[in-house]
Short mmCIF file of C-alpha atoms in Angstrom, two decimals:
data_model
loop_
_atom_site.label_atom_id
_atom_site.label_comp_id
_atom_site.label_asym_id
_atom_site.label_seq_id
_atom_site.Cartn_x
_atom_site.Cartn_y
_atom_site.Cartn_z
CA MET A 636 33.44 23.13 30.64
CA LYS A 637 35.18 21.69 27.58
CA LYS A 638 32.75 18.76 27.62
CA ILE A 639 29.74 21.10 27.73
CA VAL A 640 31.09 23.17 24.83
CA HIS A 641 31.69 19.98 22.83
CA VAL A 642 28.11 18.79 23.42
CA LEU A 643 26.69 22.18 22.40
CA PHE A 644 28.80 22.13 19.25
CA GLN A 645 27.43 18.68 18.35
CA LEU A 646 23.84 19.87 18.84
CA VAL A 647 24.41 22.84 16.55
CA LEU A 648 26.07 20.60 13.98
CA TRP A 649 23.18 18.10 13.97
CA ALA A 650 20.63 20.91 13.64
CA THR A 651 22.38 22.25 10.54
CA LEU A 652 22.82 18.91 8.79
CA PRO A 653 20.67 18.59 5.64
CA ALA A 654 17.75 16.17 5.76
CA ILE A 655 18.14 12.86 3.98
CA ALA A 656 17.04 13.36 0.40
CA GLN A 657 13.58 12.04 -0.36
CA THR A 658 11.82 12.71 -3.64
CA SER A 659 8.03 12.75 -3.95
CA VAL A 660 6.35 12.30 -7.31
CA ASP A 661 2.87 11.58 -8.63
CA VAL A 662 2.40 8.26 -10.41
CA ASN A 663 -0.30 7.88 -13.05
CA THR A 664 0.00 4.26 -14.28
CA VAL A 665 0.86 0.81 -12.96
CA ALA A 666 3.75 0.50 -15.42
CA GLU A 667 5.18 3.81 -14.23
CA LEU A 668 5.04 2.71 -10.57
CA LYS A 669 6.72 -0.61 -11.32
CA THR A 670 9.56 1.15 -13.16
CA LYS A 671 10.08 3.80 -10.48
CA VAL A 672 10.17 1.25 -7.67
CA SER A 673 12.56 -1.11 -9.44
CA THR A 674 14.96 1.71 -10.34
CA ALA A 675 14.77 3.68 -7.08
CA THR A 676 18.19 4.18 -5.51
CA GLU A 677 17.27 6.95 -3.07
CA ASN A 678 14.49 7.41 -0.57
CA SER A 679 11.33 8.11 -2.56
CA VAL A 680 7.60 8.71 -2.12
CA PHE A 681 5.32 7.72 -5.00
CA VAL A 682 1.84 9.20 -4.72
CA LEU A 683 -0.95 7.37 -6.55
CA THR A 684 -3.26 9.60 -8.55
CA ALA A 685 -6.85 9.12 -9.72
CA ASP A 686 -5.42 8.24 -13.14
CA PHE A 687 -3.42 5.46 -11.49
CA VAL A 688 -6.57 3.95 -9.98
CA GLU A 689 -8.30 4.08 -13.35
CA ASP A 690 -5.32 2.39 -15.00
CA PHE A 691 -5.18 -0.29 -12.30
CA ASP A 692 -8.85 -1.10 -12.88
CA THR A 693 -8.06 -1.95 -16.52
CA GLN A 694 -5.08 -4.22 -15.74
CA ALA A 695 -6.81 -7.34 -14.36
CA SER A 696 -3.53 -8.16 -12.62
CA SER A 697 -1.55 -7.46 -9.47
CA ILE A 698 0.96 -4.64 -9.10
CA ASP A 699 4.25 -6.54 -9.32
CA LEU A 700 6.99 -4.60 -7.55
CA THR A 701 10.70 -5.41 -7.56
CA ILE A 702 12.87 -4.13 -4.72
CA ASN A 703 16.43 -3.77 -5.99
CA SER A 704 18.10 -1.40 -3.53
CA SER A 705 18.39 -0.40 0.12
CA ALA A 706 16.29 2.73 -0.40
CA LYS A 707 13.19 3.55 1.62
CA ILE A 708 10.32 3.46 -0.87
CA THR A 709 6.87 4.72 0.07
CA ILE A 710 3.71 4.15 -1.96
CA ASP A 711 1.18 6.71 -0.78
CA GLY A 712 -2.35 5.85 -1.85
CA ALA A 713 -3.63 9.35 -1.07
CA ASN A 714 -6.72 7.77 0.57
CA GLN A 715 -7.87 6.15 -2.65
CA THR A 716 -9.30 2.66 -3.21
CA LEU A 717 -7.95 -0.23 -5.26
CA LYS A 718 -10.28 -3.14 -6.01
CA ALA A 719 -8.57 -6.47 -6.61
CA ALA A 720 -8.68 -8.33 -9.89
CA LEU A 721 -9.97 -11.90 -9.98
CA ASN A 722 -7.47 -14.39 -8.53
CA LYS A 723 -4.85 -11.64 -8.08
CA GLN A 724 -3.37 -9.86 -5.11
CA HIS A 725 -3.26 -6.09 -5.05
CA PHE A 726 0.54 -6.05 -4.64
CA THR A 727 3.38 -8.52 -4.98
CA ALA A 728 6.79 -7.43 -3.72
CA ASN A 729 9.90 -9.40 -4.67
CA GLY A 730 13.56 -8.75 -5.38
CA SER A 731 16.98 -8.88 -3.75
CA GLY A 732 17.07 -5.36 -2.30
CA GLU A 733 17.23 -4.86 1.46
CA GLY A 734 15.28 -1.61 1.41
CA THR A 735 12.00 -0.73 3.08
CA LEU A 736 8.73 -0.74 1.17
CA THR A 737 5.92 1.24 2.82
CA ILE A 738 2.31 1.09 1.62
CA GLN A 739 0.23 3.78 3.28
CA ASN A 740 -3.05 5.69 3.14
CA LEU A 741 -4.79 3.15 0.92
CA THR A 742 -7.98 1.11 0.91
CA LEU A 743 -7.67 -2.38 -0.60
CA THR A 744 -10.96 -4.13 -1.32
CA GLY A 745 -11.73 -7.57 -2.62
CA LEU A 746 -14.53 -9.15 -4.60
CA VAL A 747 -16.78 -10.28 -1.77
CA LYS A 748 -20.28 -8.91 -2.34
CA ASP A 749 -22.37 -7.21 0.33
CA SER A 750 -25.05 -9.85 -0.29
CA GLU A 751 -22.63 -12.54 0.97
CA LEU A 752 -22.32 -10.87 4.38
CA VAL A 753 -24.76 -10.51 7.23
CA GLY A 754 -24.06 -7.30 9.10
CA GLY A 755 -20.46 -7.51 7.97
CA GLU A 756 -20.09 -11.15 9.05
CA PHE A 757 -19.64 -14.23 6.92
CA PRO A 758 -22.37 -16.81 7.54
CA LYS A 759 -21.17 -20.00 9.18
CA ASP A 760 -22.14 -22.00 6.08
CA TRP A 761 -20.46 -19.57 3.66
CA ASN A 762 -19.73 -21.59 0.54
CA PRO A 763 -18.76 -19.22 -2.29
CA ASP A 764 -17.70 -20.08 -5.79
CA ALA A 765 -14.35 -19.01 -7.25
CA SER A 766 -15.67 -15.73 -8.66
CA ASN A 767 -14.77 -13.71 -5.56
CA ILE A 768 -11.13 -14.71 -4.95
CA GLY A 769 -8.69 -11.81 -5.00
CA GLY A 770 -6.82 -9.24 -2.93
CA GLY A 771 -3.98 -8.74 -0.49
CA VAL A 772 -0.23 -8.24 -0.40
CA THR A 773 2.28 -11.02 -0.99
CA GLY A 774 5.90 -11.56 -2.00
CA SER A 775 9.41 -12.20 -0.75
CA PHE A 776 12.39 -9.86 -0.38
CA PRO A 777 15.11 -9.46 2.27
CA GLY A 778 14.12 -5.94 3.33
CA GLU A 779 11.19 -4.63 5.36
CA LEU A 780 7.51 -4.12 4.55
CA LYS A 781 5.43 -1.49 6.32
CA ILE A 782 1.66 -1.12 6.04
CA ILE A 783 0.46 2.13 7.57
CA ASN A 784 -3.08 3.55 7.76
CA CYS A 785 -4.58 1.07 5.32
CA LEU A 786 -7.94 -0.68 5.17
CA PHE A 787 -8.29 -4.26 3.88
CA SER A 788 -11.96 -5.14 3.41
CA LYS A 789 -14.46 -7.57 1.85
CA MET A 790 -11.73 -9.81 0.60
CA ARG A 791 -11.22 -13.49 -0.07
CA PRO A 792 -7.46 -13.44 -0.64
CA PRO A 793 -5.73 -16.11 -2.74
CA GLY A 794 -3.42 -16.69 0.23
CA ALA A 795 -3.87 -14.30 3.13
CA GLY A 796 -4.42 -10.58 3.38
CA VAL A 797 -0.70 -10.16 4.14
CA ASN A 798 1.55 -13.04 3.12
CA VAL A 799 5.09 -11.69 2.82
CA SER A 800 8.48 -13.21 3.62
CA SER A 801 10.99 -10.52 4.58
CA LYS A 802 13.18 -9.44 7.46
CA LYS A 803 10.28 -7.66 9.12
CA VAL A 804 6.66 -6.72 8.49
CA THR A 805 5.24 -3.77 10.41
CA ILE A 806 1.49 -3.05 10.36
CA LYS A 807 0.19 0.05 12.14
CA GLU A 808 -3.01 2.08 12.31
CA SER A 809 -4.71 -0.30 9.87
CA SER A 810 -7.96 -2.26 9.79
CA PHE A 811 -8.84 -5.70 8.46
CA ILE A 812 -12.59 -6.05 8.06
CA SER A 813 -14.48 -9.01 6.55
CA LEU A 814 -11.61 -11.09 5.16
CA GLY A 815 -12.54 -14.72 4.59
CA ILE A 816 -10.87 -17.92 3.43
CA THR A 817 -12.42 -21.31 2.70
CA ASN A 818 -11.22 -24.85 2.03
CA SER A 819 -7.97 -24.06 3.83
CA TYR A 820 -5.78 -26.82 5.25
CA ASN A 821 -3.24 -24.41 6.73
CA GLY A 822 -3.77 -20.67 6.53
CA GLY A 823 -4.97 -17.40 8.01
CA SER A 824 -7.41 -14.96 6.50
CA VAL A 825 -5.42 -11.87 7.52
CA ILE A 826 -1.78 -12.90 8.08
CA TYR A 827 0.27 -15.93 7.09
CA THR A 828 3.89 -16.02 8.24
CA ARG A 829 6.67 -18.54 8.01
CA GLY A 830 10.43 -18.74 8.40
CA SER A 831 12.11 -15.91 10.28
CA THR A 832 9.85 -13.01 9.27
CA SER A 833 9.22 -10.74 12.24
CA TYR A 834 5.74 -9.19 12.54
CA GLU A 835 4.95 -6.07 14.56
CA VAL A 836 1.27 -5.14 14.69
CA GLU A 837 0.14 -2.04 16.57
CA ASN A 838 -3.04 0.03 16.86
CA CYS A 839 -4.94 -2.14 14.40
CA THR A 840 -8.50 -3.44 14.21
CA PHE A 841 -9.56 -6.96 13.20
CA ALA A 842 -13.28 -7.52 12.78
CA TYR A 843 -15.61 -10.03 11.08
CA ASN A 844 -12.74 -12.10 9.67
CA TYR A 845 -13.51 -15.73 8.89
CA ALA A 846 -11.72 -18.97 8.11
CA LYS A 847 -13.04 -22.37 7.14
CA GLY A 848 -10.78 -25.37 6.70
CA ALA A 849 -11.00 -29.00 5.82
CA TRP A 850 -9.13 -29.80 9.03
CA ALA A 851 -8.45 -27.88 12.26
CA ASN A 852 -5.73 -25.45 11.29
CA ALA A 853 -7.38 -22.53 9.52
CA SER A 854 -7.24 -19.24 11.43
CA ALA A 855 -9.45 -16.19 11.27
CA ILE A 856 -6.52 -13.82 11.79
CA ILE A 857 -2.96 -15.17 11.84
CA TYR A 858 -1.38 -18.50 10.99
CA ILE A 859 2.23 -19.09 12.07
CA THR A 860 4.16 -22.12 10.93
CA VAL A 861 7.36 -22.09 13.01
CA ASN A 862 8.76 -21.50 16.47
CA VAL A 863 8.27 -17.77 16.74
CA ALA A 864 9.58 -16.58 20.10
CA ASP A 865 10.17 -12.81 19.92
CA LEU A 866 9.04 -12.68 16.27
CA ILE A 867 5.40 -11.70 16.64
CA SER A 868 4.04 -8.70 18.54
CA PHE A 869 0.46 -7.43 18.76
CA LYS A 870 -0.02 -4.19 20.72
CA ASN A 871 -3.04 -1.99 21.44
CA SER A 872 -5.18 -3.74 18.86
CA ARG A 873 -8.87 -4.60 18.82
CA PHE A 874 -10.50 -7.92 17.89
CA TYR A 875 -14.23 -8.25 17.24
CA LYS A 876 -16.26 -11.20 15.98
CA ASN A 877 -13.43 -13.04 14.23
CA THR A 878 -14.50 -16.66 13.75
CA ASN A 879 -13.49 -19.88 12.13
CA ASN A 880 -15.51 -22.89 11.12
CA THR A 881 -13.04 -25.66 11.92
CA ALA A 882 -12.61 -28.36 14.51
CA VAL A 883 -10.63 -26.00 16.77
CA LYS A 884 -12.01 -22.51 17.40
CA ASP A 885 -9.03 -20.16 17.44
CA ILE A 886 -8.30 -16.83 15.82
CA PHE A 887 -4.54 -17.36 16.35
CA ARG A 888 -2.77 -20.57 15.34
CA ILE A 889 0.87 -21.20 16.21
CA ARG A 890 3.22 -24.15 16.44
CA ASN A 891 5.13 -24.10 19.70
CA ARG A 892 8.57 -25.29 20.70
CA CYS A 893 7.27 -28.47 22.31
CA GLY A 894 6.82 -30.14 18.94
CA ARG A 895 4.29 -30.26 16.13
CA ARG A 896 1.15 -29.92 18.21
CA TRP A 897 -1.03 -26.85 17.78
CA ARG A 898 -1.76 -24.57 20.72
CA ARG A 899 -4.34 -21.93 21.36
CA MET A 900 -3.16 -18.38 22.05
CA GLU A 901 -5.08 -18.62 25.32
CA ASP A 902 -3.01 -21.65 26.32
CA ARG A 903 -0.55 -20.64 29.06
CA ARG A 904 2.11 -23.00 27.75
CA CYS A 905 1.95 -21.39 24.35
CA ARG A 906 2.05 -17.89 25.76
CA TRP A 907 5.00 -18.78 28.00
CA TRP A 908 7.00 -20.26 25.13
CA CYS A 909 6.36 -17.55 22.60
CA HIS A 910 5.75 -14.28 24.49
CA LEU A 911 3.81 -13.17 21.47
CA ILE A 912 0.95 -10.90 22.09
CA GLU A 913 0.13 -7.80 24.05
CA ARG A 914 -3.44 -7.17 23.08
CA CYS A 915 -6.41 -5.19 24.22
CA LEU A 916 -9.69 -6.91 23.47
CA SER A 917 -12.68 -4.67 23.11
#
Protein backbone atom coordinates (compact mmCIF):
# COMPACT_ATOMS: atom_id res chain seq x y z
CA MET A 1 0.00 0.00 0.00
CA LYS A 2 2.80 2.43 0.87
CA LYS A 3 4.40 1.74 -2.51
CA ILE A 4 1.13 2.49 -4.34
CA VAL A 5 0.66 5.74 -2.43
CA HIS A 6 4.25 6.74 -3.24
CA VAL A 7 3.72 6.10 -6.96
CA LEU A 8 0.48 8.10 -6.97
CA PHE A 9 2.24 10.96 -5.21
CA GLN A 10 4.97 10.97 -7.88
CA LEU A 11 2.39 11.07 -10.68
CA VAL A 12 0.65 14.05 -9.10
CA LEU A 13 3.97 15.78 -8.58
CA TRP A 14 5.03 15.30 -12.22
CA ALA A 15 1.66 16.56 -13.46
CA THR A 16 2.04 19.78 -11.49
CA LEU A 17 5.63 20.51 -12.49
CA PRO A 18 5.95 23.59 -14.74
CA ALA A 19 6.89 23.00 -18.37
CA ILE A 20 10.44 23.77 -19.40
CA ALA A 21 10.57 27.41 -20.39
CA GLN A 22 10.59 28.01 -24.12
CA THR A 23 10.22 31.46 -25.63
CA SER A 24 8.79 32.02 -29.11
CA VAL A 25 9.46 35.24 -30.99
CA ASP A 26 9.10 36.53 -34.54
CA VAL A 27 12.32 37.36 -36.37
CA ASN A 28 12.33 39.97 -39.12
CA THR A 29 15.96 40.14 -40.34
CA VAL A 30 18.96 37.86 -40.84
CA ALA A 31 21.05 39.93 -38.44
CA GLU A 32 18.37 39.61 -35.76
CA LEU A 33 18.26 35.82 -36.14
CA LYS A 34 22.04 35.50 -35.94
CA THR A 35 22.13 37.56 -32.74
CA LYS A 36 19.26 35.69 -31.09
CA VAL A 37 20.74 32.28 -31.87
CA SER A 38 24.24 33.16 -30.70
CA THR A 39 22.96 34.64 -27.42
CA ALA A 40 20.25 32.08 -26.66
CA THR A 41 20.72 30.47 -23.25
CA GLU A 42 17.25 28.97 -22.88
CA ASN A 43 15.05 26.88 -25.13
CA SER A 44 13.75 29.19 -27.85
CA VAL A 45 11.65 29.19 -31.01
CA PHE A 46 12.42 31.83 -33.63
CA VAL A 47 9.68 32.20 -36.23
CA LEU A 48 10.71 33.64 -39.60
CA THR A 49 8.40 36.33 -40.94
CA ALA A 50 7.74 37.57 -44.47
CA ASP A 51 10.03 40.50 -43.68
CA PHE A 52 12.79 38.02 -42.86
CA VAL A 53 12.46 36.37 -46.28
CA GLU A 54 12.61 39.76 -47.97
CA ASP A 55 15.72 40.67 -45.99
CA PHE A 56 17.37 37.33 -46.79
CA ASP A 57 16.80 37.91 -50.51
CA THR A 58 18.87 41.11 -50.29
CA GLN A 59 21.81 39.54 -48.42
CA ALA A 60 23.48 37.48 -51.17
CA SER A 61 25.00 35.36 -48.40
CA SER A 62 24.28 32.40 -46.15
CA ILE A 63 22.70 32.65 -42.72
CA ASP A 64 25.71 32.11 -40.46
CA LEU A 65 24.59 30.77 -37.09
CA THR A 66 26.76 30.31 -34.01
CA ILE A 67 25.70 27.78 -31.38
CA ASN A 68 27.13 28.87 -28.03
CA SER A 69 25.01 27.05 -25.44
CA SER A 70 23.23 23.80 -24.60
CA ALA A 71 19.82 25.30 -25.31
CA LYS A 72 17.32 23.80 -27.74
CA ILE A 73 16.97 26.36 -30.53
CA THR A 74 14.25 26.04 -33.15
CA ILE A 75 14.07 28.04 -36.37
CA ASP A 76 10.51 27.79 -37.62
CA GLY A 77 10.18 28.81 -41.26
CA ALA A 78 6.39 29.11 -41.01
CA ASN A 79 6.10 27.31 -44.38
CA GLN A 80 7.97 30.03 -46.24
CA THR A 81 10.63 29.70 -48.96
CA LEU A 82 14.26 30.78 -48.96
CA LYS A 83 16.11 30.86 -52.29
CA ALA A 84 19.86 30.40 -52.06
CA ALA A 85 22.37 33.04 -53.06
CA LEU A 86 25.02 32.23 -55.65
CA ASN A 87 27.77 29.98 -54.27
CA LYS A 88 26.26 30.14 -50.77
CA GLN A 89 24.46 27.67 -48.56
CA HIS A 90 21.17 28.65 -46.96
CA PHE A 91 22.52 28.02 -43.44
CA THR A 92 25.89 27.47 -41.82
CA ALA A 93 25.92 26.33 -38.21
CA ASN A 94 29.13 26.49 -36.18
CA GLY A 95 30.20 27.10 -32.60
CA SER A 96 31.20 25.27 -29.43
CA GLY A 97 27.74 24.85 -27.89
CA GLU A 98 26.32 21.37 -27.36
CA GLY A 99 22.72 22.44 -27.87
CA THR A 100 20.19 21.30 -30.45
CA LEU A 101 19.45 23.35 -33.55
CA THR A 102 16.16 22.50 -35.26
CA ILE A 103 15.20 23.85 -38.69
CA GLN A 104 11.57 23.15 -39.46
CA ASN A 105 8.65 24.03 -41.72
CA LEU A 106 10.81 25.58 -44.42
CA THR A 107 11.36 25.24 -48.15
CA LEU A 108 14.95 25.70 -49.32
CA THR A 109 15.40 26.13 -53.07
CA GLY A 110 18.48 26.48 -55.20
CA LEU A 111 19.31 28.14 -58.49
CA VAL A 112 18.63 25.26 -60.86
CA LYS A 113 16.22 26.42 -63.56
CA ASP A 114 13.16 24.47 -64.67
CA SER A 115 14.60 24.51 -68.20
CA GLU A 116 17.55 22.41 -66.98
CA LEU A 117 15.25 19.57 -65.88
CA VAL A 118 13.18 17.11 -67.83
CA GLY A 119 10.13 16.15 -65.83
CA GLY A 120 12.04 16.93 -62.66
CA GLU A 121 15.07 14.87 -63.71
CA PHE A 122 18.55 16.03 -64.61
CA PRO A 123 19.56 14.91 -68.11
CA LYS A 124 22.37 12.38 -68.19
CA ASP A 125 24.61 14.86 -70.02
CA TRP A 126 23.81 17.74 -67.64
CA ASN A 127 26.74 20.13 -67.92
CA PRO A 128 25.83 23.43 -66.23
CA ASP A 129 27.98 26.48 -65.77
CA ALA A 130 28.77 27.95 -62.35
CA SER A 131 25.76 30.29 -62.33
CA ASN A 132 23.48 27.82 -60.55
CA ILE A 133 25.62 26.72 -57.58
CA GLY A 134 24.05 27.40 -54.20
CA GLY A 135 21.95 25.99 -51.37
CA GLY A 136 21.95 23.59 -48.45
CA VAL A 137 22.95 23.40 -44.80
CA THR A 138 26.54 23.02 -43.63
CA GLY A 139 28.72 23.60 -40.57
CA SER A 140 30.30 21.99 -37.54
CA PHE A 141 29.32 22.08 -33.87
CA PRO A 142 29.29 19.46 -31.08
CA GLY A 143 25.52 19.48 -30.55
CA GLU A 144 22.66 18.09 -32.62
CA LEU A 145 21.00 19.26 -35.83
CA LYS A 146 17.38 18.43 -36.61
CA ILE A 147 15.66 19.05 -39.94
CA ILE A 148 11.90 18.56 -39.69
CA ASN A 149 9.22 19.01 -42.36
CA CYS A 150 11.49 20.77 -44.84
CA LEU A 151 11.75 20.66 -48.62
CA PHE A 152 15.11 20.93 -50.42
CA SER A 153 14.57 21.38 -54.15
CA LYS A 154 16.15 22.38 -57.49
CA MET A 155 19.54 22.78 -55.93
CA ARG A 156 23.15 22.37 -56.95
CA PRO A 157 24.74 22.68 -53.50
CA PRO A 158 28.35 23.84 -53.07
CA GLY A 159 28.93 20.68 -51.04
CA ALA A 160 25.85 18.59 -50.36
CA GLY A 161 22.30 19.41 -49.38
CA VAL A 162 23.18 18.54 -45.78
CA ASN A 163 26.87 18.57 -44.90
CA VAL A 164 27.16 19.00 -41.12
CA SER A 165 29.60 17.59 -38.58
CA SER A 166 27.96 17.23 -35.17
CA LYS A 167 27.07 14.63 -32.59
CA LYS A 168 23.91 13.72 -34.47
CA VAL A 169 21.84 14.82 -37.45
CA THR A 170 18.16 13.90 -37.49
CA ILE A 171 16.07 14.39 -40.65
CA LYS A 172 12.35 13.63 -40.53
CA GLU A 173 9.27 14.24 -42.66
CA SER A 174 11.37 16.04 -45.27
CA SER A 175 11.83 15.79 -49.04
CA PHE A 176 14.88 16.18 -51.26
CA ILE A 177 13.82 16.72 -54.86
CA SER A 178 16.10 17.48 -57.84
CA LEU A 179 19.43 18.04 -56.10
CA GLY A 180 22.41 17.65 -58.41
CA ILE A 181 26.19 17.78 -58.20
CA THR A 182 28.76 17.64 -60.99
CA ASN A 183 32.52 17.24 -61.32
CA SER A 184 32.60 15.50 -57.95
CA TYR A 185 35.48 13.24 -56.96
CA ASN A 186 33.95 12.30 -53.60
CA GLY A 187 30.52 13.57 -52.62
CA GLY A 188 26.77 13.13 -52.36
CA SER A 189 24.10 15.41 -53.71
CA VAL A 190 21.88 15.15 -50.61
CA ILE A 191 24.06 14.08 -47.64
CA TYR A 192 27.79 14.07 -47.01
CA THR A 193 28.97 12.69 -43.68
CA ARG A 194 32.34 12.03 -42.13
CA GLY A 195 33.88 11.35 -38.74
CA SER A 196 31.53 10.21 -35.99
CA THR A 197 28.39 12.13 -36.96
CA SER A 198 25.32 9.95 -36.51
CA TYR A 199 22.51 10.32 -39.07
CA GLU A 200 18.91 9.30 -38.46
CA VAL A 201 16.60 9.68 -41.46
CA GLU A 202 12.93 8.81 -41.18
CA ASN A 203 9.78 9.32 -43.27
CA CYS A 204 11.62 11.20 -45.99
CA THR A 205 11.42 11.26 -49.78
CA PHE A 206 14.38 11.33 -52.19
CA ALA A 207 13.52 11.83 -55.84
CA TYR A 208 15.28 12.93 -59.05
CA ASN A 209 18.62 13.52 -57.31
CA TYR A 210 21.71 13.32 -59.49
CA ALA A 211 25.47 13.05 -59.16
CA LYS A 212 28.21 13.14 -61.76
CA GLY A 213 31.85 12.58 -60.90
CA ALA A 214 35.18 12.43 -62.58
CA TRP A 215 35.72 9.01 -61.02
CA ALA A 216 33.40 6.40 -59.48
CA ASN A 217 32.61 7.82 -56.07
CA ALA A 218 29.90 10.43 -56.53
CA SER A 219 26.54 9.49 -55.00
CA ALA A 220 23.05 10.63 -55.83
CA ILE A 221 21.97 10.59 -52.18
CA ILE A 222 24.54 9.94 -49.44
CA TYR A 223 28.31 9.72 -49.36
CA ILE A 224 29.94 8.28 -46.22
CA THR A 225 33.68 8.41 -45.70
CA VAL A 226 34.32 6.21 -42.66
CA ASN A 227 33.39 2.96 -40.97
CA VAL A 228 29.85 3.76 -39.93
CA ALA A 229 28.38 0.78 -38.09
CA ASP A 230 25.36 1.95 -36.07
CA LEU A 231 25.83 5.57 -37.24
CA ILE A 232 23.43 5.72 -40.17
CA SER A 233 19.74 4.82 -40.13
CA PHE A 234 17.16 5.20 -42.91
CA LYS A 235 13.59 4.24 -41.98
CA ASN A 236 10.27 4.36 -43.84
CA SER A 237 11.69 6.50 -46.62
CA ARG A 238 11.00 6.55 -50.35
CA PHE A 239 13.53 6.64 -53.20
CA TYR A 240 12.54 7.42 -56.79
CA LYS A 241 14.68 7.95 -59.87
CA ASN A 242 17.89 8.93 -58.10
CA THR A 243 20.78 8.47 -60.53
CA ASN A 244 24.45 9.07 -60.95
CA ASN A 245 26.58 9.34 -64.04
CA THR A 246 29.75 7.64 -62.83
CA ALA A 247 31.56 4.39 -63.38
CA VAL A 248 29.64 2.74 -60.52
CA LYS A 249 25.87 3.19 -60.38
CA ASP A 250 24.97 3.60 -56.71
CA ILE A 251 22.78 6.02 -54.80
CA PHE A 252 24.57 5.11 -51.54
CA ARG A 253 28.36 5.07 -51.23
CA ILE A 254 30.11 3.83 -48.10
CA ARG A 255 33.54 2.63 -47.10
CA ASN A 256 33.33 -0.61 -45.17
CA ARG A 257 35.45 -2.12 -42.43
CA CYS A 258 37.29 -4.46 -44.80
CA GLY A 259 39.51 -1.66 -46.04
CA ARG A 260 39.41 1.18 -48.55
CA ARG A 261 37.30 -0.52 -51.18
CA TRP A 262 33.87 0.89 -51.99
CA ARG A 263 30.76 -1.25 -51.62
CA ARG A 264 27.26 -0.97 -52.92
CA MET A 265 24.42 -0.73 -50.39
CA GLU A 266 22.96 -3.80 -52.09
CA ASP A 267 26.15 -5.74 -51.34
CA ARG A 268 25.46 -8.25 -48.55
CA ARG A 269 28.94 -7.83 -47.11
CA CYS A 270 28.42 -4.11 -46.79
CA ARG A 271 25.00 -4.50 -45.24
CA TRP A 272 26.31 -7.10 -42.77
CA TRP A 273 29.19 -4.89 -41.67
CA CYS A 274 27.27 -1.67 -41.31
CA HIS A 275 23.64 -2.54 -40.48
CA LEU A 276 22.75 0.79 -41.97
CA ILE A 277 19.46 1.02 -43.66
CA GLU A 278 15.88 0.05 -43.10
CA ARG A 279 14.20 1.39 -46.18
CA CYS A 280 10.98 1.05 -48.06
CA LEU A 281 11.40 1.51 -51.79
CA SER A 282 8.37 2.67 -53.66
